[in-house]
Amino acid sequence: MNLYNEIEKRLHEQLDIDQMDIKDDTGRHIHHKNFDGGAHLSAVIISSSFEGLNLLERHKKVYEALHDMIKREIHAFSMKTYTLEEWNNLKGNSDR
Amino acid sequence: MSLKKEIINDINSNQIMLFMKGTPDMPQCGFSNAVVQVLNHYGVEYNSTNVLADPDIRIKLSEFSNWPTIPQLFVNGKLIGGADITMELHNNGQLLDILDSAGEKTE
């Protein structure tokens, strides 16, 4: 199964996702000395499940959904987590 | 002392404790490097453990912290987060207060 599809499926199962965007940064790491073959991904995740949670709790929720994939298929998973309201505020500010 | 006890002891006895890949002088991973650079920016004293020195460190640490990735930054015995959270707290200004609470600021 495609890695992206699996990640998206799991996040949708565990969280109420409004929007998400996953990017693959693996190419930037292929030549690193310690490269172990795992994917380097960065994600922006917008979910109402994050409401009332601090950053630590939000990241834990995502990690929980991906638990066994981290360290196996996924070497590094960088993320930004927003509620829809936070995301709209952010977009509003950058559009001005 | 068992490895797990050693890890917990490090977390509780150092006001700022960083578990990372490599050392502050020679980080072996971009995410660990990012946290090191931020801590250096604030000029705080901290202790660090290189998880690459022994694969069991990472396993025992993650069992204890319930956090799967490295780096892991602890202040006053509490997990602050990994590189993403550290950077975000740095960018929104909250990290200064957190590090101040450790009372280790050298300035």
Short mmCIF file of C-alpha atoms in Angstrom, two decimals:
data_model
loop_
_atom_site.label_atom_id
_atom_site.label_comp_id
_atom_site.label_asym_id
_atom_site.label_seq_id
_atom_site.Cartn_x
_atom_site.Cartn_y
_atom_site.Cartn_z
CA MET A 1 0.00 0.00 0.00
CA ASN A 2 1.10 3.51 -0.78
CA LEU A 3 2.61 5.19 2.28
CA TYR A 4 0.59 8.38 1.88
CA ASN A 5 -2.68 6.48 1.57
CA GLU A 6 -1.92 4.48 4.69
CA ILE A 7 -1.05 7.60 6.70
CA GLU A 8 -4.15 9.44 5.49
CA LYS A 9 -6.35 6.44 6.20
CA ARG A 10 -5.04 6.12 9.74
CA LEU A 11 -5.33 9.82 10.51
CA HIS A 12 -8.89 9.87 9.19
CA GLU A 13 -9.72 6.90 11.41
CA GLN A 14 -8.32 8.49 14.55
CA LEU A 15 -9.05 12.19 14.04
CA ASP A 16 -11.73 14.43 12.55
CA ILE A 17 -9.59 15.76 9.72
CA ASP A 18 -10.64 18.98 8.03
CA GLN A 19 -7.64 19.17 5.76
CA MET A 20 -4.18 17.70 5.51
CA ASP A 21 -1.16 17.97 3.33
CA ILE A 22 1.74 15.56 3.50
CA LYS A 23 5.00 16.27 1.73
CA ASP A 24 7.92 13.91 1.14
CA ASP A 25 11.30 15.38 2.02
CA THR A 26 13.11 12.05 1.71
CA GLY A 27 15.12 13.19 -1.30
CA ARG A 28 16.90 15.77 0.84
CA HIS A 29 18.23 13.03 3.14
CA ILE A 30 19.17 10.22 0.76
CA HIS A 31 22.82 11.22 0.73
CA HIS A 32 23.10 11.60 4.50
CA LYS A 33 25.57 9.34 6.24
CA ASN A 34 22.92 7.94 8.58
CA PHE A 35 20.20 7.51 5.97
CA ASP A 36 18.35 4.30 6.85
CA GLY A 37 15.85 4.10 4.01
CA GLY A 38 12.86 5.44 5.95
CA ALA A 39 10.77 8.29 4.63
CA HIS A 40 11.17 11.87 5.82
CA LEU A 41 7.74 13.43 5.75
CA SER A 42 6.34 16.77 6.73
CA ALA A 43 2.64 17.29 7.29
CA VAL A 44 0.19 20.07 7.91
CA ILE A 45 -2.84 18.65 9.69
CA ILE A 46 -6.00 20.64 10.31
CA SER A 47 -8.43 18.89 12.61
CA SER A 48 -11.22 19.77 15.00
CA SER A 49 -9.88 16.93 17.18
CA PHE A 50 -7.08 19.30 18.22
CA GLU A 51 -9.45 21.76 19.88
CA GLY A 52 -8.52 22.36 23.51
CA LEU A 53 -5.30 20.36 23.22
CA ASN A 54 -1.80 21.75 23.61
CA LEU A 55 0.94 21.00 21.07
CA LEU A 56 2.25 18.02 23.01
CA GLU A 57 -1.19 16.41 23.17
CA ARG A 58 -1.83 17.09 19.47
CA HIS A 59 1.43 15.51 18.37
CA LYS A 60 0.80 12.55 20.65
CA LYS A 61 -2.57 11.98 18.98
CA VAL A 62 -0.91 11.87 15.56
CA TYR A 63 1.88 9.64 16.80
CA GLU A 64 -0.68 7.29 18.31
CA ALA A 65 -2.41 6.95 14.95
CA LEU A 66 0.87 6.20 13.19
CA HIS A 67 2.56 4.36 16.09
CA ASP A 68 4.05 1.30 14.39
CA MET A 69 4.83 3.14 11.13
CA ILE A 70 7.12 5.55 12.97
CA LYS A 71 10.58 3.97 13.01
CA ARG A 72 9.60 1.51 10.28
CA GLU A 73 8.33 3.12 7.07
CA ILE A 74 8.62 6.60 8.51
CA HIS A 75 12.01 7.76 9.70
CA ALA A 76 11.01 11.33 10.43
CA PHE A 77 7.59 12.94 10.66
CA SER A 78 7.58 16.69 11.02
CA MET A 79 4.18 18.25 11.61
CA LYS A 80 2.21 21.40 12.11
CA THR A 81 -1.14 20.97 13.80
CA TYR A 82 -4.01 23.43 13.66
CA THR A 83 -7.70 23.62 14.37
CA LEU A 84 -9.78 24.96 11.48
CA GLU A 85 -10.15 28.27 13.31
CA GLU A 86 -6.40 28.61 13.90
CA TRP A 87 -5.74 27.73 10.28
CA ASN A 88 -8.21 30.31 8.98
CA ASN A 89 -6.70 32.97 11.24
CA LEU A 90 -3.24 32.08 9.98
CA LYS A 91 -4.33 32.21 6.35
CA GLY A 92 -6.19 35.47 6.95
CA ASN A 93 -3.06 37.05 8.38
CA SER A 94 -0.83 35.96 5.54
CA ASP A 95 -3.32 37.09 2.87
CA ARG A 96 -3.39 40.63 4.17
CA MET B 1 21.31 1.58 38.34
CA SER B 2 19.22 0.21 35.47
CA LEU B 3 19.26 2.11 32.19
CA LYS B 4 15.67 3.20 32.65
CA LYS B 5 16.39 4.52 36.15
CA GLU B 6 19.41 6.35 34.79
CA ILE B 7 17.28 8.01 32.12
CA ILE B 8 14.60 9.03 34.62
CA ASN B 9 17.31 10.29 36.94
CA ASP B 10 18.79 12.42 34.14
CA ILE B 11 15.38 13.88 33.36
CA ASN B 12 14.66 14.74 36.98
CA SER B 13 18.08 15.95 38.06
CA ASN B 14 18.74 18.28 35.08
CA GLN B 15 16.54 21.34 34.80
CA ILE B 16 16.99 21.22 31.03
CA MET B 17 17.67 17.79 29.55
CA LEU B 18 17.94 16.98 25.86
CA PHE B 19 17.94 13.48 24.37
CA MET B 20 19.36 13.79 20.88
CA LYS B 21 21.17 12.09 18.03
CA GLY B 22 24.82 13.04 18.36
CA THR B 23 26.19 15.68 20.69
CA PRO B 24 25.57 19.44 20.93
CA ASP B 25 28.96 19.97 19.26
CA MET B 26 28.23 17.43 16.56
CA PRO B 27 24.51 16.74 16.05
CA GLN B 28 23.86 13.75 13.80
CA CYS B 29 20.39 14.76 12.70
CA GLY B 30 18.80 17.97 11.47
CA PHE B 31 16.00 17.84 14.03
CA SER B 32 18.42 17.40 16.94
CA ASN B 33 20.54 20.18 15.49
CA ALA B 34 17.52 22.51 15.36
CA VAL B 35 16.85 22.07 19.09
CA VAL B 36 20.53 22.54 19.93
CA GLN B 37 20.61 25.78 17.93
CA VAL B 38 17.52 27.09 19.70
CA LEU B 39 18.89 26.24 23.16
CA ASN B 40 22.22 27.87 22.24
CA HIS B 41 20.31 30.93 21.05
CA TYR B 42 18.86 31.40 24.53
CA GLY B 43 22.22 30.73 26.12
CA VAL B 44 20.82 28.24 28.61
CA GLU B 45 22.80 25.46 30.22
CA TYR B 46 21.54 21.99 29.54
CA ASN B 47 22.60 18.40 29.71
CA SER B 48 22.30 15.99 26.82
CA THR B 49 22.39 12.29 26.08
CA ASN B 50 23.35 10.86 22.71
CA VAL B 51 20.77 8.16 21.97
CA LEU B 52 22.97 6.79 19.18
CA ALA B 53 25.46 5.64 21.83
CA ASP B 54 23.19 2.73 22.79
CA PRO B 55 19.97 1.68 20.99
CA ASP B 56 18.41 0.72 24.34
CA ILE B 57 18.42 4.36 25.49
CA ARG B 58 15.89 5.28 22.85
CA ILE B 59 13.67 2.29 23.62
CA LYS B 60 13.63 2.91 27.38
CA LEU B 61 13.25 6.67 26.94
CA SER B 62 10.25 6.30 24.62
CA GLU B 63 8.66 3.80 27.01
CA PHE B 64 8.97 6.32 29.80
CA SER B 65 7.99 9.47 27.88
CA ASN B 66 5.37 7.89 25.60
CA TRP B 67 6.98 9.86 22.75
CA PRO B 68 8.30 7.90 19.77
CA THR B 69 10.81 10.25 18.16
CA ILE B 70 14.14 11.92 18.89
CA PRO B 71 15.00 14.64 19.94
CA GLN B 72 13.11 14.97 23.21
CA LEU B 73 13.45 18.10 25.31
CA PHE B 74 12.61 18.04 29.03
CA VAL B 75 12.39 21.08 31.30
CA ASN B 76 11.94 20.60 35.05
CA GLY B 77 11.29 16.90 34.45
CA LYS B 78 8.46 17.58 32.01
CA LEU B 79 8.49 16.67 28.32
CA ILE B 80 8.25 19.83 26.22
CA GLY B 81 8.31 18.03 22.88
CA GLY B 82 10.44 17.25 19.88
CA ALA B 83 11.92 19.56 17.27
CA ASP B 84 8.60 20.74 15.77
CA ILE B 85 7.15 21.79 19.12
CA THR B 86 10.40 23.35 20.31
CA MET B 87 10.59 25.42 17.12
CA GLU B 88 6.94 26.42 17.34
CA LEU B 89 7.28 27.48 20.99
CA HIS B 90 10.43 29.37 20.03
CA ASN B 91 8.63 31.16 17.19
CA ASN B 92 5.59 32.12 19.29
CA GLY B 93 7.70 33.30 22.23
CA GLN B 94 6.52 30.72 24.78
CA LEU B 95 9.82 28.87 24.94
CA LEU B 96 11.51 31.77 26.72
CA ASP B 97 9.06 31.49 29.62
CA ILE B 98 9.48 27.73 29.75
CA LEU B 99 13.27 27.98 29.83
CA ASP B 100 13.08 30.82 32.36
CA SER B 101 11.08 28.55 34.61
CA ALA B 102 14.08 26.24 34.68
CA GLY B 103 16.06 29.04 36.32
CA GLU B 104 19.12 28.14 34.30
CA LYS B 105 19.36 31.22 32.14
CA THR B 106 22.94 32.42 32.17
CA GLU B 107 22.23 36.00 31.12
#
